[in-house]
Each structure stands twice: as C-alpha cells, then as structure tokens.
Coordinates of C-alpha atoms and ligand atoms in Angstrom, one line a residue:
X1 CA -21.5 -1.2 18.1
X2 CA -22.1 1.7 15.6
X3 CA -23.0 -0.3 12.3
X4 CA -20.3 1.3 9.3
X5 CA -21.5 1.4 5.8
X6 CA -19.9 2.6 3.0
X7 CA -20.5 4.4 0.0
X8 CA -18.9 5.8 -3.1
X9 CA -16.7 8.9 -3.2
X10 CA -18.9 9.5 -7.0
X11 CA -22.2 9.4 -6.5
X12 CA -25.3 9.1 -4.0
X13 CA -25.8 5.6 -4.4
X14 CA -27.0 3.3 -1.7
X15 CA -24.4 2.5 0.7
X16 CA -23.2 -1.1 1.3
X17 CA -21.9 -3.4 3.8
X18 CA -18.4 -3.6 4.3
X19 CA -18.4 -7.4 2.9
X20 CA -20.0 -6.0 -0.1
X21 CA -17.5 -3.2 -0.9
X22 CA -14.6 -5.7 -0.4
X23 CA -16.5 -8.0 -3.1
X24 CA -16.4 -5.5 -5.0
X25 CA -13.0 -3.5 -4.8
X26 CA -14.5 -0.3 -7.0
X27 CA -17.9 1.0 -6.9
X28 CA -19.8 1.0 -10.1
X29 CA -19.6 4.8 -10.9
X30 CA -15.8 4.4 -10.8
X31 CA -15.6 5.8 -7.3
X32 CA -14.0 4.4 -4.6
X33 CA -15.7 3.0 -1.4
X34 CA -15.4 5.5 2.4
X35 CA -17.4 4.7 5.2
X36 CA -19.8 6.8 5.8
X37 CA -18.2 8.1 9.1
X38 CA -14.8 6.9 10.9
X39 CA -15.7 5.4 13.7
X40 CA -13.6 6.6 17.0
X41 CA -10.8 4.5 18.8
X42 CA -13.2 2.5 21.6
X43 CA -9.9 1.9 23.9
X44 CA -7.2 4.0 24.9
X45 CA -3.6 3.9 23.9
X46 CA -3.0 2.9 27.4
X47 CA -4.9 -0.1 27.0
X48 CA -4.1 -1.1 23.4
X49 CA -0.3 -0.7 25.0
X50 CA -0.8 -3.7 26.5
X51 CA -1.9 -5.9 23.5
X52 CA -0.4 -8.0 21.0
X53 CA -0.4 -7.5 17.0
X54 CA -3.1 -9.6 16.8
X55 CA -5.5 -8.1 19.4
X56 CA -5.0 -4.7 18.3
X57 CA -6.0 -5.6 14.5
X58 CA -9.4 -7.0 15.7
X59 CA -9.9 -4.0 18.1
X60 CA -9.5 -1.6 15.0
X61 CA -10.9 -4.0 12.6
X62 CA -14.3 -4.4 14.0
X63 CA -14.9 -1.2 14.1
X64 CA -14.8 -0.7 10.1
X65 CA -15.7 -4.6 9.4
X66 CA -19.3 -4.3 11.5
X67 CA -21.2 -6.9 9.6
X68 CA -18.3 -9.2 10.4
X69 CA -19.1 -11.5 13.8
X70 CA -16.2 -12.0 16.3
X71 CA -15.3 -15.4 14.9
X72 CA -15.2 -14.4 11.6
X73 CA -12.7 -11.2 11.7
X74 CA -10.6 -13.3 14.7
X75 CA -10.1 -16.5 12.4
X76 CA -9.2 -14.2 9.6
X77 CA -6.7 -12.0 11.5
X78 CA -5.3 -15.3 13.0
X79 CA -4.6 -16.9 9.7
X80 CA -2.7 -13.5 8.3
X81 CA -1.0 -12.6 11.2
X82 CA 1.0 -15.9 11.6
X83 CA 4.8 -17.5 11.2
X84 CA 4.6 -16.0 7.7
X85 CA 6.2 -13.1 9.7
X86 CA 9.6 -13.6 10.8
X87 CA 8.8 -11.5 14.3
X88 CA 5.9 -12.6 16.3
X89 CA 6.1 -8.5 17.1
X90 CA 4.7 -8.3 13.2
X91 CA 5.8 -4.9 12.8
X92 CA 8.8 -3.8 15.0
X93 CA 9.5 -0.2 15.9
X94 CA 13.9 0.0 15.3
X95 CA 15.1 3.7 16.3
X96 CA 17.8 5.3 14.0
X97 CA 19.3 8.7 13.3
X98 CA 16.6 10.1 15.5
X99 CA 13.0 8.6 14.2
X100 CA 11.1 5.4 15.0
X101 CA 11.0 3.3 11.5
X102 CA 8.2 1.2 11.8
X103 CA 9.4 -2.0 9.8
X104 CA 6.4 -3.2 8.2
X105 CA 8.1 -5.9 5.7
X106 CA 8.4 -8.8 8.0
X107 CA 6.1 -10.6 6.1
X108 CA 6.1 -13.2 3.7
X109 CA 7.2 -11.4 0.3
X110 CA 9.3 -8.5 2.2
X111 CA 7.0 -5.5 1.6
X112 CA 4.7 -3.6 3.3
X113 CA 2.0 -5.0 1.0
X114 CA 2.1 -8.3 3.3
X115 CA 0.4 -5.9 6.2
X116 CA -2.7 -6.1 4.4
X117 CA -2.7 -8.7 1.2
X118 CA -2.0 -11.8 3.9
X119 CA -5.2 -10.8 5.5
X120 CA -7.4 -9.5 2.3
X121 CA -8.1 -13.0 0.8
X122 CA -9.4 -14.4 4.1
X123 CA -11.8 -11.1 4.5
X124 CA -12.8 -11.9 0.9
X125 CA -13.8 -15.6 1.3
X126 CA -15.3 -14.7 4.2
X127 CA -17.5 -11.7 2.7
X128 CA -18.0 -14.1 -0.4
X129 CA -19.5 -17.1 1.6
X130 CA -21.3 -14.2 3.4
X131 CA -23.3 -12.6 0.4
X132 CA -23.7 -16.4 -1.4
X133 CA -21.4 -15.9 -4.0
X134 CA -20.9 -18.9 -6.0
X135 CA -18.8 -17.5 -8.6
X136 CA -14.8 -18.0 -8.8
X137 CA -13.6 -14.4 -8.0
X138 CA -10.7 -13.8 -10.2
X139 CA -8.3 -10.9 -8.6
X140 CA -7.2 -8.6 -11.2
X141 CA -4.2 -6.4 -10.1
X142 CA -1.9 -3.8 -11.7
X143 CA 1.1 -3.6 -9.4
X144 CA 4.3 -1.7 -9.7
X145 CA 6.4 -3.9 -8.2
X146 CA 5.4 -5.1 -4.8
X147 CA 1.7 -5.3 -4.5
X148 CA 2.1 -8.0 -7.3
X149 CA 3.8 -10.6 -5.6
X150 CA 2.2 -10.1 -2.0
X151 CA -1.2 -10.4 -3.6
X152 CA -0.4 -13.5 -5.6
X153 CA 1.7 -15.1 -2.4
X154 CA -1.6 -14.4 -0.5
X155 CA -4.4 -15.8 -3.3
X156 CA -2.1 -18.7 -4.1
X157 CA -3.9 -21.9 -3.4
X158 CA -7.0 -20.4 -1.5
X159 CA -9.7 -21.9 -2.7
X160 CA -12.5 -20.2 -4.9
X161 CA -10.2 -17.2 -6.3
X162 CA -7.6 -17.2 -9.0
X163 CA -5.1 -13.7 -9.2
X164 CA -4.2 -12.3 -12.3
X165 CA -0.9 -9.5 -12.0
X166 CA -0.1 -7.2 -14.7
X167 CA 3.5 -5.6 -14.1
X168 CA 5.4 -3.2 -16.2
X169 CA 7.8 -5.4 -18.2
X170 CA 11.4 -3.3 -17.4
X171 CA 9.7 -1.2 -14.6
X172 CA 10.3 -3.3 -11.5
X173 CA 13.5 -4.7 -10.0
X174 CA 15.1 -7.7 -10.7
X175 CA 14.5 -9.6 -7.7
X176 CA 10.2 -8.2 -7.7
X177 CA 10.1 -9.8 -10.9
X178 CA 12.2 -12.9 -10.0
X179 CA 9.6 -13.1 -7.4
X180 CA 6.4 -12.9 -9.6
X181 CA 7.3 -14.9 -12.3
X182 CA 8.6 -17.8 -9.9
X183 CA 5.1 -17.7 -8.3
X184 CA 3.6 -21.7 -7.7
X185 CA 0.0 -22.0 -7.8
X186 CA -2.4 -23.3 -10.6
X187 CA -4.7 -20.2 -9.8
X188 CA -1.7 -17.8 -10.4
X189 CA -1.2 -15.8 -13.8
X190 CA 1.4 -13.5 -13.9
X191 CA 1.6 -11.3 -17.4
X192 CA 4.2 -8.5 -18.0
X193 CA 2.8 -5.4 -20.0
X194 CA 4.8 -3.3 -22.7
X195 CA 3.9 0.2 -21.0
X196 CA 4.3 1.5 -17.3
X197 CA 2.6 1.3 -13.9
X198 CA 0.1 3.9 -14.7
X199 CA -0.9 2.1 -18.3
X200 CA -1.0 -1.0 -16.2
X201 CA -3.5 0.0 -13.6
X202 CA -5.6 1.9 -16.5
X203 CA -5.8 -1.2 -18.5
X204 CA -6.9 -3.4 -14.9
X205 CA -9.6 -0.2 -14.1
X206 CA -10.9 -0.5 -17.9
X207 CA -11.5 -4.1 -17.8
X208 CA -13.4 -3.7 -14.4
X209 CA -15.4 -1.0 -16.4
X210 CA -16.7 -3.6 -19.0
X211 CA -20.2 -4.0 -18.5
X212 CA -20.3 -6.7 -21.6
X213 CA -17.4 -8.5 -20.2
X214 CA -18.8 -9.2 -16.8
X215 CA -21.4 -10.4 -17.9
X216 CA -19.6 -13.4 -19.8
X217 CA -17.7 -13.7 -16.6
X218 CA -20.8 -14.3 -14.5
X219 CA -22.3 -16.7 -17.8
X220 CA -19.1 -18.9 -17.1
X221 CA -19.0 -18.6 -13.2
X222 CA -16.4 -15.6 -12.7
X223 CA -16.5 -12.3 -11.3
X224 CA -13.6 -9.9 -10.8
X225 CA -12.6 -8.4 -7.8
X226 CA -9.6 -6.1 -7.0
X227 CA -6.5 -6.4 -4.4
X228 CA -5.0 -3.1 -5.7
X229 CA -5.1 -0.5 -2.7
X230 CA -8.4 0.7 -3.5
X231 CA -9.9 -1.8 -2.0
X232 CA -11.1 -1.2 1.8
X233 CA -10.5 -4.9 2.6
X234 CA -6.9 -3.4 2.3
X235 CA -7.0 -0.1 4.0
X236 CA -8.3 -0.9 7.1
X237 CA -6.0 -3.3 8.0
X238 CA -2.8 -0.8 7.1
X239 CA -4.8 1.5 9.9
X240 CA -3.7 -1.4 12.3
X241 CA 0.1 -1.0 12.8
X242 CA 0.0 3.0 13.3
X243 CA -2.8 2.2 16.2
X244 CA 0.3 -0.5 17.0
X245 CA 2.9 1.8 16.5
X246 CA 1.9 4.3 18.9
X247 CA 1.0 1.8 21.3
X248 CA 4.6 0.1 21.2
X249 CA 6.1 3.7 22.0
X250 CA 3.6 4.3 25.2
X251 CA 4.7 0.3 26.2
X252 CA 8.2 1.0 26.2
X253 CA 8.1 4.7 27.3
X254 CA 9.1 6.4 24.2
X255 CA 6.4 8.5 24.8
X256 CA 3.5 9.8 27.2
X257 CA -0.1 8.8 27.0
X258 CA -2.1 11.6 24.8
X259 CA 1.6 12.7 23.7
X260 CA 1.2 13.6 19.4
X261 CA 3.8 12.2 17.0
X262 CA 4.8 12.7 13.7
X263 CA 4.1 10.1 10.7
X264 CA 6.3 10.2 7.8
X265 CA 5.4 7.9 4.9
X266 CA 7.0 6.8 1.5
X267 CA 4.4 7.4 -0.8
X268 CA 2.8 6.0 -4.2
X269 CA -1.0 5.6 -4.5
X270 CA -1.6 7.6 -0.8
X271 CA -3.0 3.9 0.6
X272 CA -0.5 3.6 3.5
X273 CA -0.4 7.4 4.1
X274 CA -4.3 7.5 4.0
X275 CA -4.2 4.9 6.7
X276 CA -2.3 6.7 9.1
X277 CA -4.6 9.8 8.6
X278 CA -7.3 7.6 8.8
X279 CA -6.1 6.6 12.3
X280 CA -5.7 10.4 13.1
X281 CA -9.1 10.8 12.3
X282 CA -10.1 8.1 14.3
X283 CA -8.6 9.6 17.4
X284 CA -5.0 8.6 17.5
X285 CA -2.5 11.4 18.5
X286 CA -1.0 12.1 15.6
X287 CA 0.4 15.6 14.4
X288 CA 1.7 16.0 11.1
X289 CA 1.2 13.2 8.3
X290 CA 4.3 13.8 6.2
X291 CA 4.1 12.6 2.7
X292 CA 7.3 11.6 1.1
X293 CA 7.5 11.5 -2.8
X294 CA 10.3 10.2 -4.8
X295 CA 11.1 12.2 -8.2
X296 CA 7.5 11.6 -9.5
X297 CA 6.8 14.4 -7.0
X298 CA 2.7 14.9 -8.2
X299 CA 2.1 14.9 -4.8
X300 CA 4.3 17.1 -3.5
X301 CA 3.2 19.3 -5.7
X302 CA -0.1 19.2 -5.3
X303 CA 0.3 19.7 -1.6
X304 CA 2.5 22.8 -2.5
X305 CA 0.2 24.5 -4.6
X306 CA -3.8 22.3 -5.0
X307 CA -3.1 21.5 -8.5
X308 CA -2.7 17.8 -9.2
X309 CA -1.4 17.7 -12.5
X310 CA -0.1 14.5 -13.9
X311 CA 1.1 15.8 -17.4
X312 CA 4.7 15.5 -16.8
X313 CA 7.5 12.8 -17.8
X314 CA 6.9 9.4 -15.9
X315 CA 10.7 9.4 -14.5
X316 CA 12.1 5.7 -13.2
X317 CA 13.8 5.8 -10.0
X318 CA 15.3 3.1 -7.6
X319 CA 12.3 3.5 -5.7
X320 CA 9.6 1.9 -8.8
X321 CA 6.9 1.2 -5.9
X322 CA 6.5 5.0 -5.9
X323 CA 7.1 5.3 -9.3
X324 CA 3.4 6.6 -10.2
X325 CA 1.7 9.2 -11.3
X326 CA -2.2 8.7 -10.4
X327 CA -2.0 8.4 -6.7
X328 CA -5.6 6.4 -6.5
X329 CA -6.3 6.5 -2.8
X330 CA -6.2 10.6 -3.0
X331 CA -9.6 10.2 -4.3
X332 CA -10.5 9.6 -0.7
X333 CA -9.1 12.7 0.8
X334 CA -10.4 14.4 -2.2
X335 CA -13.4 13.7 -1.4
X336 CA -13.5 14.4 2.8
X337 CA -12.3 17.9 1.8
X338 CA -14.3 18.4 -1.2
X339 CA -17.6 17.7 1.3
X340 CA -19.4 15.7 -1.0
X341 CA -19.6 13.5 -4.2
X342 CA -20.4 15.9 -6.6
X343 CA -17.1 18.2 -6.8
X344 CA -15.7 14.8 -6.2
X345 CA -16.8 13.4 -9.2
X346 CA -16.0 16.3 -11.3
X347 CA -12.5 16.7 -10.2
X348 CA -11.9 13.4 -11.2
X349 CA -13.6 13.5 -14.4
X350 CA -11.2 16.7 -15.2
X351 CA -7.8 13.9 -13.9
X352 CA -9.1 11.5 -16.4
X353 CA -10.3 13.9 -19.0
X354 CA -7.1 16.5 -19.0
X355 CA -4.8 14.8 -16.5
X356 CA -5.4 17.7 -14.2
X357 CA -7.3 19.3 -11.5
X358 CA -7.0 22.3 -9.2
X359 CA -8.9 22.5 -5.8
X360 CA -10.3 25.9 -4.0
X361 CA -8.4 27.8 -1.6
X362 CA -10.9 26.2 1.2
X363 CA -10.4 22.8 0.4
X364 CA -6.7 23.5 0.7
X365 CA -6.7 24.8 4.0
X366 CA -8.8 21.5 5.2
X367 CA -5.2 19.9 4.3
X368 CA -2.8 21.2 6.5
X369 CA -2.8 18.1 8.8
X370 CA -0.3 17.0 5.6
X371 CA 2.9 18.4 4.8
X372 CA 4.7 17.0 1.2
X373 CA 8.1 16.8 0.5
X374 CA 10.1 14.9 -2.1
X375 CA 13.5 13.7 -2.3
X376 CA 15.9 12.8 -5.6
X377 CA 18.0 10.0 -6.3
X378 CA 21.2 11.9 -5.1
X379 CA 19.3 12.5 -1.8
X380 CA 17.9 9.3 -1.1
X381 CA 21.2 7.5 -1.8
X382 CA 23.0 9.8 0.6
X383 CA 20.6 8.8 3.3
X384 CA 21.2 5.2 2.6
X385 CA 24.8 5.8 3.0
X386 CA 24.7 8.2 5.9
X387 CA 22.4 5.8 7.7
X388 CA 24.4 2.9 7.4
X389 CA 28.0 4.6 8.4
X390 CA 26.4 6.7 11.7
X391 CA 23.8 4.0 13.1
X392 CA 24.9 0.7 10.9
X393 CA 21.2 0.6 9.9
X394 CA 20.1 0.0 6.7
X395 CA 17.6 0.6 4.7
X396 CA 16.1 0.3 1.6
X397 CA 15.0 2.7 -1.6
X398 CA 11.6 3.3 -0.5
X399 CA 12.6 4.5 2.4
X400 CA 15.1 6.3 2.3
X401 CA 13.2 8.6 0.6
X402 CA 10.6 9.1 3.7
X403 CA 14.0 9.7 5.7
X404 CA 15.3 11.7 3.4
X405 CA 12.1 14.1 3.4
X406 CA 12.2 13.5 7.1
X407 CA 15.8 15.2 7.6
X408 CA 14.3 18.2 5.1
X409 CA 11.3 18.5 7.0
X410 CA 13.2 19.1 10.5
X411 CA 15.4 21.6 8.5
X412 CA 12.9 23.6 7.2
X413 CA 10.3 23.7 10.1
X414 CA 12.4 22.6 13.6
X415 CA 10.1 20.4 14.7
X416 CA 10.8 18.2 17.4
X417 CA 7.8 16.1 17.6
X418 CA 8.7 12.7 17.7
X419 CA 8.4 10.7 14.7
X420 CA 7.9 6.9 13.2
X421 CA 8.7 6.7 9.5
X422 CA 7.2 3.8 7.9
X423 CA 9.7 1.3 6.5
X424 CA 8.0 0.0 3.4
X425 CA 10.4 -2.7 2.1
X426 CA 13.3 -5.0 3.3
X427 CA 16.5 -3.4 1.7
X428 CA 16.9 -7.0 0.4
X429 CA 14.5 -6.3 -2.0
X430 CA 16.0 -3.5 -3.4
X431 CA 19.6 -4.8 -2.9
X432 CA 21.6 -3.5 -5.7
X433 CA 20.6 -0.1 -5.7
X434 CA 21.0 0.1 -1.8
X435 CA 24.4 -1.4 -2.1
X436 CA 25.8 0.8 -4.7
X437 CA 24.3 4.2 -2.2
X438 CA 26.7 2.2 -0.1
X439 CA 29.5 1.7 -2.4
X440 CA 29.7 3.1 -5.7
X441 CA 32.4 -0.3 -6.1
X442 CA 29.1 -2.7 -5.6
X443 CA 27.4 -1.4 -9.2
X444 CA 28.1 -3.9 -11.5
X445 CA 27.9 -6.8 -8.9
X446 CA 26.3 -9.8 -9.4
X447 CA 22.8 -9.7 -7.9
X448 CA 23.2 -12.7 -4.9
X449 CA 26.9 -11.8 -4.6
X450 CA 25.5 -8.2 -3.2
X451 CA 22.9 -10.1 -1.2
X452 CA 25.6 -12.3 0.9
X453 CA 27.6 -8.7 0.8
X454 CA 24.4 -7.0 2.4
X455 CA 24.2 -9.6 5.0
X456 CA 27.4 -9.3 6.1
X457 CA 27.1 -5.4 6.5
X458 CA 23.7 -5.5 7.9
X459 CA 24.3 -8.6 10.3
X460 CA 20.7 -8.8 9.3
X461 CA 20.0 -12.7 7.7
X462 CA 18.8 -13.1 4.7
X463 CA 15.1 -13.7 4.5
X464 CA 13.6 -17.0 3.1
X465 CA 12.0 -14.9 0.6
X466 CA 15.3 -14.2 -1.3
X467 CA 16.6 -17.8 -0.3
X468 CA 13.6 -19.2 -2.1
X469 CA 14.4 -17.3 -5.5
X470 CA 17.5 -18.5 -5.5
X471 CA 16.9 -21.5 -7.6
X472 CA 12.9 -21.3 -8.4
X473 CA 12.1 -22.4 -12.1
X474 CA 10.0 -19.3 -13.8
X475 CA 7.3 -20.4 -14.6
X476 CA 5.3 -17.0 -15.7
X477 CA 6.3 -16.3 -19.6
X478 CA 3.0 -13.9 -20.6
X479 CA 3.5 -10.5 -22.0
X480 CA 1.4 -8.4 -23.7
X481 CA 0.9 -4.5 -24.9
X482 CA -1.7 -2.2 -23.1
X483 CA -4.3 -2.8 -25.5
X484 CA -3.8 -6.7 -25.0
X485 CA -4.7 -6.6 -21.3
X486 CA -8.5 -8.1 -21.8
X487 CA -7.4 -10.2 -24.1
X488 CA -5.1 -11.9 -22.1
X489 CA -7.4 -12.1 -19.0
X490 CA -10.1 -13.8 -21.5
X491 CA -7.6 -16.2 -22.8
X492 CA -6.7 -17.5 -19.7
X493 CA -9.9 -17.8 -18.4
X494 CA -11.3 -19.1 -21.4
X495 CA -13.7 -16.8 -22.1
Ligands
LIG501 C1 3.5 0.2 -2.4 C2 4.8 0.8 -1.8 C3 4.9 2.1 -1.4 C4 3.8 3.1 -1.7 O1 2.7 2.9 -0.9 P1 1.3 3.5 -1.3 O2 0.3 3.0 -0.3 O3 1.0 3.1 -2.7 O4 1.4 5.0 -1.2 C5 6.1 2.5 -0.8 N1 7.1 1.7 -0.6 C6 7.0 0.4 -1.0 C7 8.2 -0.5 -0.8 C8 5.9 -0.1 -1.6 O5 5.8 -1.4 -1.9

C-alpha cells in the first residue's frame, strides 16, 4: 500500500507519519496537518455495499493511517464502534421530505462528534506507545458545545491521558452543559470561560503555541495534544460514514452503482464538510458538497464572493455548534486551492492579523464542487415544524438548518440529484428549542417535561444519555476569563 505522510498547510517542513501528526494535533508553524496526496478508494461501492460499519472504517482508515498495522487500526475501530451506539447500523440513513439524513448521533453523547472522538483516543494511545512516548498527554479542547462532552466521554478513564474542555460559560445549551459538568472521571477537567467559542479556541491555540510552557510540561511528564477537529486522528474517520452512506443507498437500491449524489452539511469549523469532500476527492460519487451556515453565515459568504471576513457581530443562535466565526478546517481547502504553503500561510497571517482575507479569481473557480447557503432562525424553525407535521420526523437545530439550505438549494437551482443531509445531533439535545419550532406553547416548559413531551411526538425513546443527566451530581465548578485559560491548565496540572 501507498505509504501517506503528512505535512503542514504553512510551511515546507518535513512530513510526518500519521501517528505523529495525531500526537501532535497542530503542526509547529501553526498549520494544520494534509496528507501529502488522498489516496484513492481501493474497492468499489459495489463491494463496500456489502460491508458492515466496522469494515468499511478500516477499508478507508488504512489508507490515511499507513504506518498503522492491521491489528492496530482493527482493535481500535473495534473498541469505538461498539454498544456505545444504540444501532449496530452506527449511522442509519432515515428518508424524509425528499433527502437521505444520515443520522450520525447514535453514539454515546448524542452528536456527531461521537463518529470520530470514540475512536481518536484509541488512535492516540496507539500512536503514543508507537513513537515511545512516556509522557501523560493532556487533551486540551475548546468546544462550542458538543465536541466538549464527546471528547471527555471518550478520554474518560483511558489510561495515560487526562482532557481538559474550555466551553463558553452562557454559549451552549442547557442540557451540553449539564452534560460536561456531570462528567465522572479523575482525568476530566471541565472549566467554563467568560467569552465565546471563538475566544475559547484562541485561548486553547495560544497555549499550544507556548514554547516556555511545553517545556515545563515535558519537565513534569506532560505534553499537550488536541481533540478539537484539527486533528487528522479526527478527520479521517468522519470520511468513514459518507463512504458508508453511499454504500447503504447502492445496498438498498436507492441508487445505481457510479450514480453521483448530493451532500448537504450543517456547518461550523468545515471538519465534517471537509470529510465528505475529502471522500469526493478520494473517488466517491459525489456531486455537489452543499455547505449549510446558520446566521454566522462567514462561510456562505465567502463562498459567495472569496472574501472571508470575520469582522462581524458573533450572533447566538439555537444552533451554538455552528455558532463560530473562524471555520479552522477551511485552512485545508485553502490550501489545496491556494497550490502551496506559501499563499497559505499568508492568507492566514492576514485572518489572524485583520480578521480577513480575499482569494484570486482562480482559486475561486477551483471551488465550485461547493455551493453555500445559510438559513435564519425563522427558517430553520419552520423546517423543524414542517418536518414534523408532513413526515412526523424530527429533527434537531443543527439540522434543520442543512434542511433548510437544502429546500433553498432545490429552489434556486432545480436540481434533482439525490441527496443525504448529515444529521449532526439527536433533537434531544437540543430539546427546547426544537419543541418550541413545534409549538410556540412549549417555550417556557420545564426542560425534562419537554423531553417526555418529545418522546411522545417522536415515538423515538429517550436516549441513556439524557436518562443519565437526569439526576448526575455536577461535579465541574471551574470558570475563568480568556486571559485565565493557562492559568487554569497549570493549576490543575500543578505546574
Ligand atoms: C460540531 C457540530 C456541527 C459543525 O460541524 P463542523 O465539523 O464543525 O463543521 C454541526 N452540528 C452539530 C450538532 C455539531 O456538534
């Protein structure tokens, strides 16, 4: 097999192994880590139609993982993709109001996250023992919501890391931070920050930055590494269920072999989206990549006109996993269609610099395998609601704003090509706010009163994850402001 290596989108620094780059999340220039080439599907839909969850993540998993052996990726695949998922399908395909939604929060926090974080701490013991790290890696994560809790319900208890989670105190829902600050596990720390997502993952990128403070890590046996969607231990395994997804359609004749579809996806920091045109580039019939924004619409605007300017209010919505402004994993489309680390870099020097960047004219051309849209509140609550009284599906925040963006998309451009949405969160999660698009009555309802009110509409149970936070003690207390962050991480450590 073709060995992968991978290298920084910043610089012409010496490509590693993947192991390595999993170690260590970011590369040192502040770049993020690509393979040097995307390897090519090595079996045909047709054949991957015929295999399990599990089989298809180690046929698309070795191929970016090469200095993994067999045993190693299978045993870590095997101990992700387990009973922690209430489907032994992992991630079912449910049709609705004409579109696949790909239903990727059957995992053990109810989020998309699970597809990759249960997996990401196995990779990284794995690479650790591989490259003869004895140092205690100490996750450090900024998360706006979700990410938090999936990473810490993955790192909890495995032996050799501990996971630090910075959340925006205020900026996540009520039942995200129920689940974070419930979180068990000695090697947990959970700390809520006065400021937003964006100051949150700023402060985690600084602290990974400090040369001095590494060093008295590695004095006192730590090193840092990252579970924020940077890291490729996480974005090749979200390549996984799109291979998966178009497989499932062949299996059950939704669609002909070779036949392209559509891929609509609720977007924040471009990982999951990046995945899927990953997967594209990798071989898999895929047409259009539509990228759904929420009011934060950066994206959509840069798509609309090359500028990607993030001066502009940082707006709340009921969708706060999208609720960001530096889409991180753009870096790495940025830099295919820049053609090289140098414009790369300098682009990215001008986002942190002024907050803003424009590309050329060419580069924008090399992006019309993407199409943006974004939807508003009013919109996305609509969908909910129309979703719910046509099909008796429902869905949650997240979304319905990829459905939303879906129904404009068709609108606007008539295309029939058939399309899987990827459904990013268990309504659950987001029970209130899908409830009241529902019902304007359910607003000021009490928070498990609209959970048992959601199951009944739904029919759909409700998950152990919002049975378990039911009654959990809270046992996370920390908060701090943005200039606290690395204070807070020494204290804990002891540093
Ligand atoms: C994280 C998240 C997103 C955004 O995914 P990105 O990979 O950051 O673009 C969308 N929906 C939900 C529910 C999420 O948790």
């Amino acid at each position: 097999m073709q060995e992968i290596l991978y290298r920084s989108t910043r610089s012409q620094a010496a490509p590693i192994r993947a192991s390595e780059a999993i170690l260590k999340g970011l590369s040192e220039d502040g770049g993020l880590f690509v393979p040097t080439q995307i390897p090519k599907l090595d079996k045909s839909p047709a054949e991957l139609a015929g295999m399990n969850y599990r089989q298809v993540a180690y046929e698309i998993m070795k191929l970016y993982l090469t200095d993994f052996t067999e045993e190693e990726l299978k045993s870590c695949i095997d101990k992700a993709y387990d009973d922690k998922f209430d489907t032994g399908l992992i991630a079912p395909l449910k049709k609705a109001g004409g579109a696949w939604y790909l239903e990727l929060f059957h995992g053990a926090t109810i989020a998309f996250k699970d597809m990759a974080l249960s997996i990401l701490p196995h990779l990284m013991i794995t690479s650790a023992k591989k490259n003869n790290v004895k140092n205690e890696i100490v996750i450090l994560t900024a998360t706006s919501g979700d990410t938090g809790k999936a990473a810490l319900a993955g790192f909890a208890q495995v032996e050799g890391t501990r996971i630090i989670v910075f959340y925006p105190k205020g900026g996540v829902s009520a039942v995200q931070e129920r689940q974070m600050v419930t979180q068990k596990g000695s090697n947990t720390h959970v700390i809520g920050i006065h400021g937003n997502f964006d100051d949150a993952q700023t402060g985690v990128k600084n602290i990974f930055g400090d040369r001095k403070l590494a060093k008295q890590m590695d004095e006192k046996g730590f090193q840092f590494s990252s579970a924020n969607s940077i890291n490729i231990g996480r974005l090749v395994p979200q390549i996984v269920y799109y291979v998966y997804a178009y497989a499932s359609l062949l299996a059950d004749g939704s669609i002909k072999d070779g036949e392209k579809i559509n891929v609509c996806v609720p977007t924040g920091n471009f990982g999951n989206i990046l995945a899927a045109y990953y997967a594209k580039l990798m071989g898999l019939p895929i047409d259009r990549l539509i990228c759904a924004s929420n009011q934060n619409k950066v994206l959509y605007d840069f798509f609309d006109t090359g500028i990607y300017d993030r001066n502009r209010d940082f707006i709340l919505t009921s969708s706060p996993s999208m609720d960001i402004l530096i889409s991180s994993n753009l870096e790495r489309l940025i830099f295919k269609v820049a053609r090289g680390e140098q414009k790369c870099a300098a682009l990215m020097q001008a986002l942190s610099k002024d907050g803003k960047y424009e590309i050329t004219d060419e580069m924008k051309k090399d992006l019309s395998d993407f199409w943006g849209g974004t939807a508003d509140e009013a919109a996305c609550f609509a969908r909910i609601r129309d979703l719910y009284e046509k099909e008796g599906y429902i869905i949650d925040t997240h979304t319905a704003v990829a459905s939303a963006v879906y129904d404009d998309y068709v609108r606007r451009t008539h295309d029939e090509t058939k399309t899987v949405i990827a459904s990013t969160a268990s309504p659950y999660k987001f029970s209130r706010s899908v409830m009241t698009a529902i019902d304007e009555k359910y607003a000021d309802g009490e928070d498990f009163a609209l959970i048992e009110e959601l199951s009944r509409l739904s029919g759909v149970a409700i998950p152990p994850a919002i049975e378990e936070i039911r009654t959990a003690p809270v046992v996370h207390k920390t908060e701090c402001d943005t200039d606290g962050m690395k204070q807070a991480v020494c204290n804990w450590l002891g540093i």
